[in-house]
Amino acid sequence: MKLLVAGLAWCLACCTGWSQVWAQTSDLPASASPERGRALLMQRQDTGCILCHQIPGLPVGGALGPSLHGLAQRSTPAQARERIADARRLNPQTIMPAYLSTEGLHNVAQRYRGQTVLTPLALDDIVSYLFQPDTTIP
Ligand code: HEC
């Protein structure tokens, strides 16, 4: 009986472990590219991420937002994606721009009206960079 319980517990631990790994990696399409993501994160003009965040493997960043070191320990790719897409959904008072939304924006320059800052693919690229195993990030 004891053995059966231990076996069951092991199996459960093992299965949840695996499903977590699976959930993490299956969040992103295979086409997502961490190299493109890195390039996007570096752009001060287009994304501006490093104006507010310190990001692993990138030159010094700003401190208006939290450091993104260790992000994988406190968030899943899907959660990070949701925040970058429209941080207002998680924090209506946020200062972080909404990168995949055109809702409720004011004073948008004529040529950018109706456009999102990032495309869905670019957003996946960024998330794939942020969730690379830390060992591959210098
Ligand atoms: C104007 C400053 C600003 C810019 C630009 C900005 N962010 Fe943020 N970001 C924040 C703040 C502040 C928070 C903390 C949560 C909040 O206040 O909404 C945050 C939170 C986050 C989080 C969650 C961090 C955690 O510890 O869980 C992620 C991921 C993130 N930002 C990614 C990005 C990416 C990627 C970009 C560029 C595409 C970006 N941010 C651009 C200010 C910014």
JSON list of C-alpha atoms in Angstrom, two decimals, residues 21-120:
[
{"chain": "A", "resi": 21, "resn": "VAL", "atom": "CA", "xyz": [7.36, 22.24, -19.16]},
{"chain": "A", "resi": 22, "resn": "TRP", "atom": "CA", "xyz": [4.95, 21.45, -21.95]},
{"chain": "A", "resi": 23, "resn": "ALA", "atom": "CA", "xyz": [2.74, 24.46, -21.18]},
{"chain": "A", "resi": 24, "resn": "GLN", "atom": "CA", "xyz": [5.81, 26.72, -21.19]},
{"chain": "A", "resi": 25, "resn": "THR", "atom": "CA", "xyz": [7.18, 25.63, -24.52]},
{"chain": "A", "resi": 26, "resn": "SER", "atom": "CA", "xyz": [3.84, 25.12, -26.25]},
{"chain": "A", "resi": 27, "resn": "ASP", "atom": "CA", "xyz": [2.88, 28.75, -25.55]},
{"chain": "A", "resi": 28, "resn": "LEU", "atom": "CA", "xyz": [5.07, 29.94, -28.40]},
{"chain": "A", "resi": 29, "resn": "PRO", "atom": "CA", "xyz": [4.86, 29.09, -32.09]},
{"chain": "A", "resi": 30, "resn": "ALA", "atom": "CA", "xyz": [7.88, 27.36, -33.58]},
{"chain": "A", "resi": 31, "resn": "SER", "atom": "CA", "xyz": [8.36, 30.35, -35.89]},
{"chain": "A", "resi": 32, "resn": "ALA", "atom": "CA", "xyz": [9.20, 32.66, -32.95]},
{"chain": "A", "resi": 33, "resn": "SER", "atom": "CA", "xyz": [12.82, 33.80, -33.14]},
{"chain": "A", "resi": 34, "resn": "PRO", "atom": "CA", "xyz": [14.79, 34.90, -30.06]},
{"chain": "A", "resi": 35, "resn": "GLU", "atom": "CA", "xyz": [17.33, 36.64, -32.34]},
{"chain": "A", "resi": 36, "resn": "ARG", "atom": "CA", "xyz": [14.65, 38.84, -33.90]},
{"chain": "A", "resi": 37, "resn": "GLY", "atom": "CA", "xyz": [13.22, 39.36, -30.42]},
{"chain": "A", "resi": 38, "resn": "ARG", "atom": "CA", "xyz": [16.57, 40.58, -29.14]},
{"chain": "A", "resi": 39, "resn": "ALA", "atom": "CA", "xyz": [16.85, 43.05, -32.01]},
{"chain": "A", "resi": 40, "resn": "LEU", "atom": "CA", "xyz": [13.37, 44.38, -31.26]},
{"chain": "A", "resi": 41, "resn": "LEU", "atom": "CA", "xyz": [14.09, 44.70, -27.54]},
{"chain": "A", "resi": 42, "resn": "MET", "atom": "CA", "xyz": [17.20, 46.74, -28.36]},
{"chain": "A", "resi": 43, "resn": "GLN", "atom": "CA", "xyz": [15.32, 49.36, -30.37]},
{"chain": "A", "resi": 44, "resn": "ARG", "atom": "CA", "xyz": [14.83, 52.48, -28.31]},
{"chain": "A", "resi": 45, "resn": "GLN", "atom": "CA", "xyz": [12.62, 54.13, -30.90]},
{"chain": "A", "resi": 46, "resn": "ASP", "atom": "CA", "xyz": [10.25, 51.34, -31.82]},
{"chain": "A", "resi": 47, "resn": "THR", "atom": "CA", "xyz": [9.79, 49.33, -28.64]},
{"chain": "A", "resi": 48, "resn": "GLY", "atom": "CA", "xyz": [11.56, 51.32, -25.96]},
{"chain": "A", "resi": 49, "resn": "CYS", "atom": "CA", "xyz": [11.64, 48.29, -23.65]},
{"chain": "A", "resi": 50, "resn": "ILE", "atom": "CA", "xyz": [15.18, 49.05, -22.46]},
{"chain": "A", "resi": 51, "resn": "LEU", "atom": "CA", "xyz": [14.19, 52.60, -21.56]},
{"chain": "A", "resi": 52, "resn": "CYS", "atom": "CA", "xyz": [12.20, 51.10, -18.67]},
{"chain": "A", "resi": 53, "resn": "HIS", "atom": "CA", "xyz": [13.59, 47.59, -18.10]},
{"chain": "A", "resi": 54, "resn": "GLN", "atom": "CA", "xyz": [16.88, 45.87, -17.45]},
{"chain": "A", "resi": 55, "resn": "ILE", "atom": "CA", "xyz": [16.91, 42.82, -19.71]},
{"chain": "A", "resi": 56, "resn": "PRO", "atom": "CA", "xyz": [19.30, 39.85, -19.50]},
{"chain": "A", "resi": 57, "resn": "GLY", "atom": "CA", "xyz": [21.97, 39.97, -22.19]},
{"chain": "A", "resi": 58, "resn": "LEU", "atom": "CA", "xyz": [21.22, 43.57, -23.21]},
{"chain": "A", "resi": 59, "resn": "PRO", "atom": "CA", "xyz": [23.13, 46.75, -22.40]},
{"chain": "A", "resi": 60, "resn": "VAL", "atom": "CA", "xyz": [22.06, 48.68, -19.31]},
{"chain": "A", "resi": 61, "resn": "GLY", "atom": "CA", "xyz": [18.39, 49.43, -19.12]},
{"chain": "A", "resi": 62, "resn": "GLY", "atom": "CA", "xyz": [16.15, 51.86, -17.33]},
{"chain": "A", "resi": 63, "resn": "ALA", "atom": "CA", "xyz": [14.55, 51.49, -13.94]},
{"chain": "A", "resi": 64, "resn": "LEU", "atom": "CA", "xyz": [11.01, 52.75, -14.50]},
{"chain": "A", "resi": 65, "resn": "GLY", "atom": "CA", "xyz": [9.87, 49.14, -14.72]},
{"chain": "A", "resi": 66, "resn": "PRO", "atom": "CA", "xyz": [11.09, 46.01, -12.93]},
{"chain": "A", "resi": 67, "resn": "SER", "atom": "CA", "xyz": [14.20, 44.18, -14.10]},
{"chain": "A", "resi": 68, "resn": "LEU", "atom": "CA", "xyz": [13.24, 41.30, -16.39]},
{"chain": "A", "resi": 69, "resn": "HIS", "atom": "CA", "xyz": [15.95, 39.03, -14.98]},
{"chain": "A", "resi": 70, "resn": "GLY", "atom": "CA", "xyz": [14.45, 35.77, -13.70]},
{"chain": "A", "resi": 71, "resn": "LEU", "atom": "CA", "xyz": [11.14, 36.43, -15.48]},
{"chain": "A", "resi": 72, "resn": "ALA", "atom": "CA", "xyz": [10.69, 32.71, -16.20]},
{"chain": "A", "resi": 73, "resn": "GLN", "atom": "CA", "xyz": [10.58, 32.02, -12.45]},
{"chain": "A", "resi": 74, "resn": "ARG", "atom": "CA", "xyz": [7.61, 34.29, -11.84]},
{"chain": "A", "resi": 75, "resn": "SER", "atom": "CA", "xyz": [5.65, 34.23, -15.08]},
{"chain": "A", "resi": 76, "resn": "THR", "atom": "CA", "xyz": [4.73, 32.01, -18.02]},
{"chain": "A", "resi": 77, "resn": "PRO", "atom": "CA", "xyz": [5.29, 33.06, -21.63]},
{"chain": "A", "resi": 78, "resn": "ALA", "atom": "CA", "xyz": [1.51, 33.45, -22.01]},
{"chain": "A", "resi": 79, "resn": "GLN", "atom": "CA", "xyz": [1.31, 35.81, -19.03]},
{"chain": "A", "resi": 80, "resn": "ALA", "atom": "CA", "xyz": [4.24, 37.89, -20.29]},
{"chain": "A", "resi": 81, "resn": "ARG", "atom": "CA", "xyz": [2.69, 37.99, -23.74]},
{"chain": "A", "resi": 82, "resn": "GLU", "atom": "CA", "xyz": [-0.59, 39.25, -22.31]},
{"chain": "A", "resi": 83, "resn": "ARG", "atom": "CA", "xyz": [1.19, 41.97, -20.34]},
{"chain": "A", "resi": 84, "resn": "ILE", "atom": "CA", "xyz": [3.24, 43.20, -23.29]},
{"chain": "A", "resi": 85, "resn": "ALA", "atom": "CA", "xyz": [0.17, 43.11, -25.55]},
{"chain": "A", "resi": 86, "resn": "ASP", "atom": "CA", "xyz": [-1.79, 45.38, -23.22]},
{"chain": "A", "resi": 87, "resn": "ALA", "atom": "CA", "xyz": [-0.44, 45.94, -19.70]},
{"chain": "A", "resi": 88, "resn": "ARG", "atom": "CA", "xyz": [-3.60, 47.89, -18.83]},
{"chain": "A", "resi": 89, "resn": "ARG", "atom": "CA", "xyz": [-5.54, 44.64, -18.62]},
{"chain": "A", "resi": 90, "resn": "LEU", "atom": "CA", "xyz": [-3.44, 43.66, -15.61]},
{"chain": "A", "resi": 91, "resn": "ASN", "atom": "CA", "xyz": [-2.87, 47.14, -14.20]},
{"chain": "A", "resi": 92, "resn": "PRO", "atom": "CA", "xyz": [-5.17, 49.93, -15.41]},
{"chain": "A", "resi": 93, "resn": "GLN", "atom": "CA", "xyz": [-2.78, 52.54, -13.95]},
{"chain": "A", "resi": 94, "resn": "THR", "atom": "CA", "xyz": [0.32, 51.20, -15.71]},
{"chain": "A", "resi": 95, "resn": "ILE", "atom": "CA", "xyz": [2.83, 53.44, -17.45]},
{"chain": "A", "resi": 96, "resn": "MET", "atom": "CA", "xyz": [3.83, 50.58, -19.78]},
{"chain": "A", "resi": 97, "resn": "PRO", "atom": "CA", "xyz": [2.59, 51.14, -23.35]},
{"chain": "A", "resi": 98, "resn": "ALA", "atom": "CA", "xyz": [0.13, 48.69, -24.93]},
{"chain": "A", "resi": 99, "resn": "TYR", "atom": "CA", "xyz": [2.05, 47.06, -27.77]},
{"chain": "A", "resi": 100, "resn": "LEU", "atom": "CA", "xyz": [-0.72, 45.02, -29.36]},
{"chain": "A", "resi": 101, "resn": "SER", "atom": "CA", "xyz": [-3.76, 47.20, -28.91]},
{"chain": "A", "resi": 102, "resn": "THR", "atom": "CA", "xyz": [-5.17, 50.33, -30.49]},
{"chain": "A", "resi": 103, "resn": "GLU", "atom": "CA", "xyz": [-7.96, 50.73, -27.92]},
{"chain": "A", "resi": 104, "resn": "GLY", "atom": "CA", "xyz": [-8.31, 53.82, -25.81]},
{"chain": "A", "resi": 105, "resn": "LEU", "atom": "CA", "xyz": [-5.18, 55.54, -27.09]},
{"chain": "A", "resi": 106, "resn": "HIS", "atom": "CA", "xyz": [-5.11, 59.32, -27.42]},
{"chain": "A", "resi": 107, "resn": "ASN", "atom": "CA", "xyz": [-2.94, 61.73, -29.38]},
{"chain": "A", "resi": 108, "resn": "VAL", "atom": "CA", "xyz": [-1.67, 59.06, -31.77]},
{"chain": "A", "resi": 109, "resn": "ALA", "atom": "CA", "xyz": [0.25, 60.55, -34.71]},
{"chain": "A", "resi": 110, "resn": "GLN", "atom": "CA", "xyz": [-1.79, 60.39, -37.92]},
{"chain": "A", "resi": 111, "resn": "ARG", "atom": "CA", "xyz": [0.45, 57.85, -39.66]},
{"chain": "A", "resi": 112, "resn": "TYR", "atom": "CA", "xyz": [0.26, 55.42, -36.72]},
{"chain": "A", "resi": 113, "resn": "ARG", "atom": "CA", "xyz": [-3.50, 55.56, -36.16]},
{"chain": "A", "resi": 114, "resn": "GLY", "atom": "CA", "xyz": [-5.20, 52.18, -36.15]},
{"chain": "A", "resi": 115, "resn": "GLN", "atom": "CA", "xyz": [-1.86, 50.36, -36.02]},
{"chain": "A", "resi": 116, "resn": "THR", "atom": "CA", "xyz": [-0.46, 48.36, -33.15]},
{"chain": "A", "resi": 117, "resn": "VAL", "atom": "CA", "xyz": [3.17, 49.00, -32.15]},
{"chain": "A", "resi": 118, "resn": "LEU", "atom": "CA", "xyz": [4.09, 45.32, -32.59]},
{"chain": "A", "resi": 119, "resn": "THR", "atom": "CA", "xyz": [2.74, 42.58, -34.82]},
{"chain": "A", "resi": 120, "resn": "PRO", "atom": "CA", "xyz": [1.68, 39.30, -33.14]}
]
